[in-house]
Structures are given as C-alpha cells and as structure tokens.
Amino acid sequence: MNTSTADTLGFADWMGSIQQRTESALAGLLPEPVISPRRLHSAMRYAVLGGGKRVRALLVHAAGELAVAAPERLDRLACAVEFIHAYSLVHDDMPCMDDDVLRRGKPTVHVEYDEATALLAGDALQTLAFQVLTDAPVADSVADQLAMIGLLATASGSRGMAGGQAIDLDAVGKQITREELEFMHVHKTGALIRASVLLGARAGAPIAEADLRRLDHYAKLVGLLFQVVDDILDTVADTATLGKTAGKDADNDKPTYVSLLGLDEARRLARDMLDEAHAALAPLGPRTARLGALADYIVHRTF
Ligand code: GRG
C-alpha cells in the first residue's frame, strides 16, 4: 500500500491494513525457526507473531504519513518498536517480574518454552530492533538515522521503559503519590509510545519544530492515557477478553490509577487527557485525523 492508497481508506480499514503489513514485515525480519539455534528463533517468533494490537506500529505509520514518509521506512521503524515492545512483555511476564502465565491469549514464553529461552528471546528481540534500524535507510541522512536510533535507545533504556519498570517493581506494596505514579508510567509505558510517534514523524520530510512539539505533547498524553485505560481494563475486564490475567495489579498489590483515584475519577482523567490530546493536534489540521482516531481507539478499546 502506498501513501495515496492509505489516504483513501477509512480508519478501520487503514488500521487493518497496517496491522497486516506489520505482521508480514515482522515475520520477514525475524530469523526463520529452521535456522539454528532453532528453539530460540522459534521462541522469538512465538513472542512476536500472531497477536497484539500493534498500537505502536499504528502510531509510527500515522505520524509518518504526516511527514509523507516512505511506507517501507515506516514498516522498518514499526517493526523495531514492536520488537522492543515484545521483548518487554516477555521479560515482564517472567517469574522474576510479574510472573504471568497468559499473554495475547496464549501461554507466556517462559511457560511455553522455559525461563532461560524466554530471557534470551527477549535479549535477542531487543538487539534485533536496533539491527533492523542499521540495515537500511529510515531517514534522509546518516546523521538523522543515528539520532533516531539514539531516540529509540533512550526510550527503551534506564531513562525510559526499563527505568519505568524498575520504579514499578520498587513500588509494589507501597503508597505512592499521583505524581510518582505518573512519573513511573511516563517511563514504563509512555516512553516507547512517545518514541513511536516521534520516529514516524522524523522518517520523512522535515516537520516544523513547533509542530514536532505539538506531536510530542500528543504522544506524551497518549502514552499516559494508554496506561490509565490499561489500569481501568485490568479492573473491569475479564481474562478471556484481555488475553492476559485480569486483576493482576490488585493481586500484586501494585499502585494503579484505579487504586489511587477510584474507577470514576480514572475514567474522568482518561476523558480529559483524550480532549487534551485532540487539542494538541488541532493546530496541525486534518492531516492528523488518524492520530486523533488512534487516541480515540486507545481510550475505547476493550482489550
Ligand atoms: C521488562 C524492561 C521491561 C519492561 C517491561 C511494558 C512493560 C515494561 C511491561 C508490560 C506490563 C504492562 C501490562 C504494562 C501496561 C501497558 C502495556 C505495555 C500493556 C501491553 O501493551 P499492549 O496492550 O499489548 O499494546 P499488545 O499485546 O496489544 O501488543
């Protein structure tokens, strides 16, 4: 699908087509399971393929369309972000962290394979994410491409997602303030979502600084919004719908937006943040319709 075809699609069809092309791109970039070490390659494919909403890939493409970026570049960026995301889920589910047995409606990687394989599959997915960003152009200059690789590294590392996960583990069983909860989620969940938007936006024609700041504000809100809704769903949805164990946060005595604010206030916060996300996009005009629709989807999703 080229960009002009993408322009003519309604949101649901566009979303389906990006999810499909992301699945194919991921399958093409992952090592085949017949290549040695077979068990590790099989576990990597199991962790990544055949599940997941591909929210981060959708954000890469929606932001990339704004910059009229080549769809092939966006596929590569979307895959890099989805590989990092998949690695984080594999490690998060392990007994040393959340100790969960169900993910995307199937047994978690350490249950289906074993703990050592899950650890290695996560490690290898993380490095594969960076390898795919060095194998082909995703920007107009090498300097821009290096900056984009740096952006993903920062978003994934100790000052981004991994740091947020460390704060999350430390918060178990503790009373924390709303500011501390927000700080944790801006890093744990928000950093990679924010990176998805910024990478897409930087893959094509230059976008004015002021517009990039607006997109960044939108991305920060959407990252946090994603987590507020995740906390609500963890409370109100069932395991079959979520494809992961419901009520896990309360069981693990983890502070969440629902435990801190209550369900009604958490829902109100999600509505307010959604309004603010739309307001951040408004000055950029109708070109941001898909980013706006994605924010709506993130709030109204059921899993
Ligand atoms: C292990 C370094 C490291 C980090 C783990 C992201 C994360 C940090 C842990 C995941 C735990 C969790 C359930 C966080 C809530 C938000 C979140 C990332 C949910 C899962 O993302 P979705 O809903 O998953 O986009 P799919 O399966 O649709 O891709």
Coordinates of C-alpha atoms and ligand atoms in Angstrom, one line a residue:
M1 CA 0.0 0.0 0.0
N2 CA 1.4 3.4 -0.9
T3 CA 0.6 6.6 0.9
S4 CA -2.1 7.8 -1.5
T5 CA -3.9 4.4 -1.1
A6 CA -3.6 4.9 2.6
D7 CA -5.3 8.3 2.3
T8 CA -8.4 6.9 0.8
L9 CA -9.0 4.3 3.5
G10 CA -11.4 4.8 6.4
F11 CA -9.9 4.4 9.8
A12 CA -10.9 0.7 10.5
D13 CA -9.7 -0.4 7.0
W14 CA -6.5 1.6 7.4
M15 CA -5.9 0.0 10.8
G16 CA -6.5 -3.5 9.5
S17 CA -4.1 -2.9 6.5
I18 CA -1.3 -1.5 8.8
Q19 CA -1.7 -4.4 11.2
Q20 CA -1.5 -6.9 8.3
R21 CA 1.5 -5.3 6.7
T22 CA 3.2 -5.0 10.1
E23 CA 2.6 -8.7 10.7
S24 CA 4.2 -9.6 7.3
A25 CA 7.2 -7.2 7.9
L26 CA 7.8 -8.7 11.4
A27 CA 7.7 -12.2 10.0
G28 CA 10.1 -11.3 7.3
L29 CA 12.6 -9.7 9.7
L30 CA 12.6 -12.5 12.3
P31 CA 15.0 -15.3 11.8
E32 CA 13.3 -18.5 10.4
P33 CA 12.7 -21.2 13.0
V34 CA 14.7 -23.7 10.8
I35 CA 17.8 -21.6 11.4
S36 CA 20.0 -22.6 14.3
P37 CA 19.5 -22.0 17.3
R38 CA 16.0 -23.3 16.4
R39 CA 14.4 -23.2 19.8
L40 CA 15.5 -19.6 20.4
H41 CA 14.3 -18.5 16.9
S42 CA 11.0 -20.3 17.4
A43 CA 10.5 -18.6 20.8
M44 CA 11.2 -15.1 19.3
R45 CA 8.6 -15.7 16.6
Y46 CA 6.2 -17.1 19.2
A47 CA 6.6 -13.9 21.2
V48 CA 6.1 -11.5 18.3
L49 CA 3.7 -13.0 15.8
G50 CA 0.0 -13.8 15.7
G51 CA -1.2 -11.4 18.4
G52 CA -1.1 -7.9 19.7
K53 CA -3.0 -4.8 18.7
R54 CA 0.1 -3.2 17.1
V55 CA -0.7 0.1 18.6
R56 CA 2.9 1.3 18.4
A57 CA 3.2 0.3 14.8
L58 CA 0.0 2.2 14.0
L59 CA 1.3 5.3 15.7
V60 CA 4.6 5.1 13.7
H61 CA 2.6 4.9 10.4
A62 CA 0.0 7.6 11.4
A63 CA 2.8 10.0 12.4
G64 CA 4.9 9.0 9.4
E65 CA 2.0 9.8 7.0
L66 CA 2.2 13.4 8.3
A67 CA 5.8 13.6 7.1
V68 CA 4.9 11.8 3.9
A69 CA 7.5 9.2 4.8
A70 CA 8.0 6.1 2.6
P71 CA 5.9 3.3 3.8
E72 CA 8.9 0.9 3.7
R73 CA 10.7 3.1 6.1
L74 CA 7.7 3.2 8.4
D75 CA 7.4 -0.7 8.3
R76 CA 11.0 -0.9 9.5
L77 CA 10.5 1.6 12.3
A78 CA 7.2 -0.1 13.3
C79 CA 9.0 -3.4 13.5
A80 CA 11.8 -2.0 15.6
V81 CA 9.4 -0.6 18.1
E82 CA 7.2 -3.8 18.1
F83 CA 10.4 -5.9 18.7
I84 CA 11.3 -3.8 21.7
H85 CA 7.7 -4.0 23.0
A86 CA 7.6 -7.8 22.5
Y87 CA 10.9 -8.2 24.4
S88 CA 9.5 -6.1 27.3
L89 CA 6.4 -8.3 27.5
V90 CA 8.4 -11.5 27.5
H91 CA 10.7 -10.3 30.3
D92 CA 7.8 -8.6 32.2
D93 CA 5.9 -11.9 32.3
M94 CA 8.8 -13.9 33.8
P95 CA 8.7 -15.2 37.4
C96 CA 11.3 -12.6 38.5
M97 CA 9.0 -9.8 37.4
D98 CA 5.2 -10.1 37.0
D99 CA 5.2 -13.9 36.9
D100 CA 2.3 -14.3 34.5
V101 CA 1.2 -17.4 32.5
L102 CA -1.0 -15.8 29.9
R103 CA -0.2 -13.2 27.2
R104 CA -2.1 -12.4 24.0
G105 CA -4.5 -15.3 24.8
K106 CA -1.7 -17.9 24.9
P107 CA 0.9 -19.2 27.4
T108 CA 3.7 -16.8 28.1
V109 CA 7.1 -17.5 26.5
H110 CA 8.7 -18.9 29.7
V111 CA 5.7 -21.3 30.1
E112 CA 5.6 -22.4 26.5
Y113 CA 9.4 -22.8 26.3
D114 CA 11.5 -22.3 29.5
E115 CA 12.9 -19.4 31.6
A116 CA 16.3 -19.3 30.0
T117 CA 14.9 -19.3 26.5
A118 CA 12.4 -16.5 27.4
L119 CA 15.3 -14.4 28.8
L120 CA 17.4 -15.0 25.6
A121 CA 14.4 -14.4 23.3
G122 CA 13.8 -11.0 25.0
D123 CA 17.5 -10.2 24.7
A124 CA 17.7 -11.2 21.1
L125 CA 14.5 -9.3 20.2
Q126 CA 15.9 -6.1 21.7
T127 CA 19.1 -6.3 19.7
L128 CA 17.2 -7.2 16.5
A129 CA 15.2 -4.0 17.0
F130 CA 18.4 -2.0 16.6
Q131 CA 19.8 -4.2 13.9
V132 CA 16.8 -3.5 11.6
L133 CA 17.5 0.2 12.0
T134 CA 21.1 -0.2 10.8
D135 CA 20.3 -2.5 7.9
A136 CA 18.5 0.0 5.6
P137 CA 17.7 3.7 5.5
V138 CA 14.9 5.1 7.6
A139 CA 15.9 8.7 7.2
D140 CA 17.4 11.0 4.6
S141 CA 20.8 11.3 6.2
V142 CA 23.0 9.1 8.3
A143 CA 23.1 11.7 11.0
D144 CA 19.2 11.7 11.2
Q145 CA 19.2 7.9 11.2
L146 CA 21.7 7.8 14.1
A147 CA 19.6 10.4 16.0
M148 CA 16.6 8.1 15.5
I149 CA 18.4 5.1 16.8
G150 CA 19.5 7.1 19.8
L151 CA 15.9 8.2 20.4
L152 CA 14.8 4.5 20.5
A153 CA 17.7 3.5 22.7
T154 CA 16.9 6.3 25.2
A155 CA 13.2 5.4 25.2
S156 CA 13.9 1.7 25.9
G157 CA 16.7 2.1 28.5
S158 CA 17.2 3.1 32.1
R159 CA 15.8 6.6 31.4
G160 CA 12.8 5.2 29.6
M161 CA 11.0 1.9 29.7
A162 CA 13.5 -0.2 31.6
G163 CA 13.8 2.6 34.2
G164 CA 10.0 2.8 34.5
Q165 CA 9.9 -1.0 35.0
A166 CA 12.5 -0.6 37.8
I167 CA 10.3 2.0 39.5
D168 CA 7.2 -0.2 39.0
L169 CA 8.9 -3.2 40.7
D170 CA 10.1 -0.9 43.6
A171 CA 6.5 0.4 44.1
V172 CA 4.9 -2.9 44.8
G173 CA 3.1 -2.8 48.2
K174 CA 3.9 0.9 48.7
Q175 CA 1.7 4.0 48.8
I176 CA 2.8 6.4 46.1
T177 CA 1.5 9.8 45.1
R178 CA -0.2 10.6 41.8
E179 CA 2.9 12.4 40.7
E180 CA 5.1 9.4 41.4
L181 CA 2.6 7.1 39.6
E182 CA 2.6 9.4 36.6
F183 CA 6.5 9.6 36.6
M184 CA 6.6 5.7 36.6
H185 CA 4.1 5.4 33.7
V186 CA 5.6 8.2 31.6
H187 CA 8.7 6.0 31.5
K188 CA 7.4 2.4 31.7
T189 CA 4.6 2.6 29.1
G190 CA 4.8 6.2 27.8
A191 CA 8.4 6.3 26.6
L192 CA 8.0 3.7 23.8
I193 CA 4.7 5.1 22.7
R194 CA 6.2 8.6 22.5
A195 CA 9.2 7.2 20.6
S196 CA 6.8 5.6 18.1
V197 CA 5.2 8.9 17.2
L198 CA 8.5 10.8 17.0
L199 CA 10.2 8.1 14.9
G200 CA 7.4 8.1 12.4
A201 CA 7.4 11.9 12.3
R202 CA 11.1 12.0 11.6
A203 CA 11.2 9.5 8.8
G204 CA 10.1 11.8 6.0
A205 CA 10.1 15.5 5.1
P206 CA 11.1 17.8 7.9
I207 CA 8.3 18.9 10.2
A208 CA 8.4 22.4 11.7
E209 CA 9.8 22.5 15.3
A210 CA 6.6 23.9 16.6
D211 CA 4.6 21.1 15.1
L212 CA 7.0 18.5 16.4
R213 CA 6.5 19.9 19.9
R214 CA 2.7 19.6 19.4
L215 CA 3.1 16.0 18.2
D216 CA 5.4 15.3 21.2
H217 CA 2.8 16.7 23.6
Y218 CA 0.1 14.5 21.9
A219 CA 2.4 11.5 22.2
K220 CA 3.1 12.0 25.9
L221 CA -0.6 12.3 26.6
V222 CA -1.4 9.2 24.6
G223 CA 1.3 7.2 26.4
L224 CA -0.2 8.0 29.7
L225 CA -3.7 7.6 28.5
F226 CA -2.8 4.1 27.3
Q227 CA -1.8 3.2 30.9
V228 CA -4.8 4.8 32.6
V229 CA -7.1 2.8 30.3
D230 CA -4.9 -0.3 30.9
D231 CA -5.5 0.1 34.7
I232 CA -9.2 0.5 34.1
L233 CA -9.4 -2.6 31.9
D234 CA -7.4 -4.6 34.5
T235 CA -10.2 -3.8 36.9
V236 CA -13.3 -4.1 34.8
A237 CA -12.5 -6.6 32.0
D238 CA -12.2 -10.4 32.2
T239 CA -9.2 -12.6 31.4
A240 CA -10.7 -14.1 28.3
T241 CA -11.3 -10.6 26.8
L242 CA -7.9 -9.2 27.8
G243 CA -6.0 -12.3 26.7
K244 CA -3.9 -11.8 29.9
T245 CA -4.7 -12.3 33.6
A246 CA -7.3 -9.7 34.7
G247 CA -7.0 -8.2 38.2
K248 CA -3.2 -8.8 38.2
D249 CA -2.3 -5.3 39.6
A250 CA -4.5 -5.6 42.6
D251 CA -3.3 -9.2 43.2
N252 CA 0.3 -8.0 43.1
D253 CA -0.5 -5.0 45.4
K254 CA 0.6 -2.6 42.7
P255 CA -0.5 1.1 42.8
T256 CA -2.6 2.0 39.7
Y257 CA -4.7 4.9 38.6
V258 CA -7.8 3.0 39.8
S259 CA -6.4 2.2 43.2
L260 CA -5.2 5.8 43.7
L261 CA -8.2 7.7 42.2
G262 CA -11.1 5.2 42.0
L263 CA -12.7 4.0 38.9
D264 CA -14.9 7.1 38.1
E265 CA -12.1 9.5 38.6
A266 CA -9.7 7.4 36.5
R267 CA -12.4 7.4 33.7
R268 CA -12.7 11.2 34.0
L269 CA -9.0 11.6 33.8
A270 CA -8.9 9.5 30.6
R271 CA -11.6 11.7 29.0
D272 CA -9.8 14.9 30.0
M273 CA -6.5 13.6 28.6
L274 CA -8.2 12.5 25.4
D275 CA -9.6 16.0 25.0
E276 CA -6.1 17.5 25.6
A277 CA -4.6 15.1 23.0
H278 CA -7.1 16.2 20.4
A279 CA -6.4 19.9 21.3
A280 CA -2.6 19.3 20.8
L281 CA -3.3 18.0 17.3
A282 CA -5.8 20.7 16.3
P283 CA -3.3 23.3 15.0
L284 CA -1.9 20.7 12.6
G285 CA -5.2 20.4 10.9
P286 CA -7.0 17.4 9.1
R287 CA -3.6 15.7 8.4
T288 CA -3.7 14.4 12.0
A289 CA -7.1 12.7 11.7
R290 CA -5.6 9.3 12.0
L291 CA -3.5 10.2 15.1
G292 CA -6.8 11.6 16.6
A293 CA -8.7 8.4 15.7
L294 CA -5.9 6.3 17.3
A295 CA -6.2 8.3 20.6
D296 CA -10.0 7.5 20.5
Y297 CA -9.2 3.9 19.8
I298 CA -6.8 3.7 22.7
V299 CA -9.5 5.0 25.1
H300 CA -12.4 3.0 23.8
R301 CA -10.6 -0.3 23.3
T302 CA -11.8 -3.4 25.2
F303 CA -8.5 -5.2 25.5
Ligands
GRG1 C1 10.9 -5.8 31.2 C2 12.3 -3.8 30.5 C3 11.0 -4.3 30.8 C4 9.9 -3.6 30.7 C5 8.5 -4.0 30.8 C6 5.9 -2.5 29.0 C7 6.3 -3.2 30.3 C8 7.7 -2.8 30.8 C9 5.6 -4.1 30.9 C10 4.3 -4.6 30.4 C11 3.4 -4.7 31.6 C12 2.1 -4.0 31.3 C13 0.9 -4.8 31.2 C14 2.1 -2.6 31.1 C15 0.9 -1.9 30.8 C16 0.9 -1.3 29.5 C17 1.2 -2.2 28.4 C18 2.6 -2.0 27.9 C19 0.4 -3.1 28.0 C20 0.6 -4.1 26.9 O1 0.7 -3.4 25.7 P1 -0.4 -3.6 24.6 O2 -1.8 -3.6 25.2 O3 -0.1 -5.1 24.2 O4 -0.2 -2.7 23.4 P2 -0.3 -5.9 22.8 O5 -0.4 -7.3 23.2 O6 -1.6 -5.4 22.2 O7 0.9 -5.6 21.9

